[in-house]
Amino acid sequence: SRFETCWPALMKDSHGVVIVFNPELPSHLKELEMWYSCFVQQQPLLDSQCLLVAHHKPGTAGDTENLSLAHPLDKLRLIHSNLEEDPEDVRMEFMKYFRSIISLINESREREEMSIIS
């Protein structure tokens, strides 16, 4: 991947990682593990700071129910997006994820402040 030299800059101080992939492409499913390893495990971020988005292109009748990912990806929050059918559902899921990241940031900030005080 020709952008690998940019990855450290992208990762610096990041609080969350959203990985969007096409579940119908076997190559994407293989690459998922690499992205997870580089952007989540090596950071290190918590699994709760990662969101997987299986994006189904218009007109592809993807089998959304039976996408089984290998360990450790199976522990991550996974949403299926198909903007033709249910964009609102995707928006709601993304907002839920976003709120969880914000509360994690607030918690760690509070812990830092407490450690400075004590």
PDB file of C-alpha atoms in Angstrom:
ATOM      1  CA  SER A   1       0.000   0.000   0.000  1.00  0.00           C
ATOM      2  CA  ARG A   2       1.621   3.218  -1.166  1.00  0.00           C
ATOM      3  CA  PHE A   3       0.133   5.266   1.682  1.00  0.00           C
ATOM      4  CA  GLU A   4       1.807   3.304   4.487  1.00  0.00           C
ATOM      5  CA  THR A   5       4.315   6.086   5.119  1.00  0.00           C
ATOM      6  CA  CYS A   6       1.384   8.366   6.027  1.00  0.00           C
ATOM      7  CA  TRP A   7      -0.125   5.955   8.543  1.00  0.00           C
ATOM      8  CA  PRO A   8       1.801   7.148  11.629  1.00  0.00           C
ATOM      9  CA  ALA A   9       0.563  10.698  10.970  1.00  0.00           C
ATOM     10  CA  LEU A  10      -3.007   9.450  10.535  1.00  0.00           C
ATOM     11  CA  MET A  11      -2.840   7.420  13.728  1.00  0.00           C
ATOM     12  CA  LYS A  12      -1.286  10.077  15.925  1.00  0.00           C
ATOM     13  CA  ASP A  13      -3.635  10.993  18.785  1.00  0.00           C
ATOM     14  CA  SER A  14      -6.568   9.208  17.185  1.00  0.00           C
ATOM     15  CA  HIS A  15      -9.398   8.140  19.476  1.00  0.00           C
ATOM     16  CA  GLY A  16     -11.308   5.894  17.112  1.00  0.00           C
ATOM     17  CA  VAL A  17     -11.029   3.916  13.909  1.00  0.00           C
ATOM     18  CA  VAL A  18     -13.823   3.262  11.410  1.00  0.00           C
ATOM     19  CA  ILE A  19     -13.019   0.579   8.845  1.00  0.00           C
ATOM     20  CA  VAL A  20     -15.325   0.519   5.809  1.00  0.00           C
ATOM     21  CA  PHE A  21     -15.111  -2.521   3.565  1.00  0.00           C
ATOM     22  CA  ASN A  22     -16.972  -4.327   0.820  1.00  0.00           C
ATOM     23  CA  PRO A  23     -18.038  -7.698   2.296  1.00  0.00           C
ATOM     24  CA  GLU A  24     -18.446  -9.141  -1.201  1.00  0.00           C
ATOM     25  CA  LEU A  25     -14.730  -8.812  -1.966  1.00  0.00           C
ATOM     26  CA  PRO A  26     -12.606 -11.616  -0.489  1.00  0.00           C
ATOM     27  CA  SER A  27      -9.539  -9.353  -0.709  1.00  0.00           C
ATOM     28  CA  HIS A  28     -11.245  -6.810   1.584  1.00  0.00           C
ATOM     29  CA  LEU A  29     -11.996  -9.504   4.131  1.00  0.00           C
ATOM     30  CA  LYS A  30      -8.314 -10.508   4.114  1.00  0.00           C
ATOM     31  CA  GLU A  31      -7.147  -6.896   4.449  1.00  0.00           C
ATOM     32  CA  LEU A  32      -9.468  -6.273   7.408  1.00  0.00           C
ATOM     33  CA  GLU A  33      -7.105  -8.133   9.727  1.00  0.00           C
ATOM     34  CA  MET A  34      -4.162  -6.020   8.600  1.00  0.00           C
ATOM     35  CA  TRP A  35      -6.080  -2.756   9.118  1.00  0.00           C
ATOM     36  CA  TYR A  36      -7.237  -3.900  12.537  1.00  0.00           C
ATOM     37  CA  SER A  37      -3.720  -4.928  13.511  1.00  0.00           C
ATOM     38  CA  CYS A  38      -2.113  -1.662  12.344  1.00  0.00           C
ATOM     39  CA  PHE A  39      -4.731   0.849  13.386  1.00  0.00           C
ATOM     40  CA  VAL A  40      -6.203  -0.722  16.532  1.00  0.00           C
ATOM     41  CA  GLN A  41      -3.895  -3.280  18.148  1.00  0.00           C
ATOM     42  CA  GLN A  42      -0.602  -1.472  17.541  1.00  0.00           C
ATOM     43  CA  GLN A  43      -1.930   1.900  18.699  1.00  0.00           C
ATOM     44  CA  PRO A  44      -3.124   0.510  21.114  1.00  0.00           C
ATOM     45  CA  LEU A  45      -6.840   1.269  21.032  1.00  0.00           C
ATOM     46  CA  LEU A  46      -9.642  -0.657  22.703  1.00  0.00           C
ATOM     47  CA  ASP A  47     -11.876  -2.814  20.549  1.00  0.00           C
ATOM     48  CA  SER A  48     -14.752  -0.521  21.546  1.00  0.00           C
ATOM     49  CA  GLN A  49     -12.926   2.313  19.755  1.00  0.00           C
ATOM     50  CA  CYS A  50     -13.213   0.485  16.432  1.00  0.00           C
ATOM     51  CA  LEU A  51     -16.281   0.304  14.207  1.00  0.00           C
ATOM     52  CA  LEU A  52     -16.544  -1.978  11.179  1.00  0.00           C
ATOM     53  CA  VAL A  53     -18.860  -0.923   8.367  1.00  0.00           C
ATOM     54  CA  ALA A  54     -19.757  -3.591   5.807  1.00  0.00           C
ATOM     55  CA  HIS A  55     -20.873  -1.422   2.909  1.00  0.00           C
ATOM     56  CA  HIS A  56     -23.130  -3.031   0.334  1.00  0.00           C
ATOM     57  CA  LYS A  57     -23.151  -1.344  -3.048  1.00  0.00           C
ATOM     58  CA  PRO A  58     -26.492  -0.438  -4.623  1.00  0.00           C
ATOM     59  CA  GLY A  59     -27.959  -3.399  -6.464  1.00  0.00           C
ATOM     60  CA  THR A  60     -25.950  -6.030  -4.631  1.00  0.00           C
ATOM     61  CA  ALA A  61     -28.256  -8.252  -2.650  1.00  0.00           C
ATOM     62  CA  GLY A  62     -25.648  -8.908   0.000  1.00  0.00           C
ATOM     63  CA  ASP A  63     -26.344 -11.588   2.562  1.00  0.00           C
ATOM     64  CA  THR A  64     -26.008  -9.270   5.525  1.00  0.00           C
ATOM     65  CA  GLU A  65     -26.960 -11.752   8.218  1.00  0.00           C
ATOM     66  CA  ASN A  66     -24.337 -14.400   7.548  1.00  0.00           C
ATOM     67  CA  LEU A  67     -21.123 -12.404   7.458  1.00  0.00           C
ATOM     68  CA  SER A  68     -18.949 -14.227   9.973  1.00  0.00           C
ATOM     69  CA  LEU A  69     -15.590 -12.668  10.665  1.00  0.00           C
ATOM     70  CA  ALA A  70     -12.625 -14.515  12.120  1.00  0.00           C
ATOM     71  CA  HIS A  71     -11.383 -13.865  15.639  1.00  0.00           C
ATOM     72  CA  PRO A  72     -10.449 -11.189  16.826  1.00  0.00           C
ATOM     73  CA  LEU A  73     -12.599  -9.211  14.350  1.00  0.00           C
ATOM     74  CA  ASP A  74     -15.728 -10.987  15.568  1.00  0.00           C
ATOM     75  CA  LYS A  75     -15.500  -9.003  18.834  1.00  0.00           C
ATOM     76  CA  LEU A  76     -15.856  -5.637  17.083  1.00  0.00           C
ATOM     77  CA  ARG A  77     -19.033  -3.660  16.545  1.00  0.00           C
ATOM     78  CA  LEU A  78     -20.157  -4.338  12.973  1.00  0.00           C
ATOM     79  CA  ILE A  79     -22.839  -2.467  11.072  1.00  0.00           C
ATOM     80  CA  HIS A  80     -24.135  -3.107   7.575  1.00  0.00           C
ATOM     81  CA  SER A  81     -24.685  -0.077   5.429  1.00  0.00           C
ATOM     82  CA  ASN A  82     -26.814   0.021   2.359  1.00  0.00           C
ATOM     83  CA  LEU A  83     -27.602   3.643   1.710  1.00  0.00           C
ATOM     84  CA  GLU A  84     -30.361   2.759  -0.743  1.00  0.00           C
ATOM     85  CA  GLU A  85     -32.364   0.900   1.855  1.00  0.00           C
ATOM     86  CA  ASP A  86     -31.756   2.286   5.308  1.00  0.00           C
ATOM     87  CA  PRO A  87     -29.502   5.325   5.628  1.00  0.00           C
ATOM     88  CA  GLU A  88     -31.198   6.336   8.887  1.00  0.00           C
ATOM     89  CA  ASP A  89     -30.218   3.089  10.581  1.00  0.00           C
ATOM     90  CA  VAL A  90     -26.567   3.617   9.642  1.00  0.00           C
ATOM     91  CA  ARG A  91     -26.688   7.198  10.919  1.00  0.00           C
ATOM     92  CA  MET A  92     -28.113   6.069  14.258  1.00  0.00           C
ATOM     93  CA  GLU A  93     -25.456   3.364  14.671  1.00  0.00           C
ATOM     94  CA  PHE A  94     -22.687   5.800  13.785  1.00  0.00           C
ATOM     95  CA  MET A  95     -23.981   8.353  16.311  1.00  0.00           C
ATOM     96  CA  LYS A  96     -24.045   5.638  18.992  1.00  0.00           C
ATOM     97  CA  TYR A  97     -20.419   4.792  18.192  1.00  0.00           C
ATOM     98  CA  PHE A  98     -19.443   8.464  18.148  1.00  0.00           C
ATOM     99  CA  ARG A  99     -21.041   9.044  21.565  1.00  0.00           C
ATOM    100  CA  SER A 100     -19.167   6.078  23.040  1.00  0.00           C
ATOM    101  CA  ILE A 101     -15.858   7.562  21.788  1.00  0.00           C
ATOM    102  CA  ILE A 102     -16.690  10.950  23.312  1.00  0.00           C
ATOM    103  CA  SER A 103     -17.468   9.416  26.693  1.00  0.00           C
ATOM    104  CA  LEU A 104     -14.182   7.454  26.588  1.00  0.00           C
ATOM    105  CA  ILE A 105     -12.287  10.686  25.900  1.00  0.00           C
ATOM    106  CA  ASN A 106     -14.084  12.460  28.751  1.00  0.00           C
ATOM    107  CA  GLU A 107     -13.365   9.604  31.165  1.00  0.00           C
ATOM    108  CA  SER A 108      -9.649   9.581  30.371  1.00  0.00           C
ATOM    109  CA  ARG A 109      -9.501  13.372  30.677  1.00  0.00           C
ATOM    110  CA  GLU A 110     -11.136  13.171  34.109  1.00  0.00           C
ATOM    111  CA  ARG A 111      -8.661  10.475  35.176  1.00  0.00           C
ATOM    112  CA  GLU A 112      -5.759  12.688  34.076  1.00  0.00           C
ATOM    113  CA  GLU A 113      -7.131  15.665  35.976  1.00  0.00           C
ATOM    114  CA  MET A 114      -7.600  13.560  39.119  1.00  0.00           C
ATOM    115  CA  SER A 115      -4.043  12.240  38.913  1.00  0.00           C
ATOM    116  CA  ILE A 116      -2.728  15.810  38.620  1.00  0.00           C
ATOM    117  CA  ILE A 117      -4.793  16.908  41.630  1.00  0.00           C
ATOM    118  CA  SER A 118      -3.723  13.974  43.793  1.00  0.00           C
TER     119      SER A 118
END
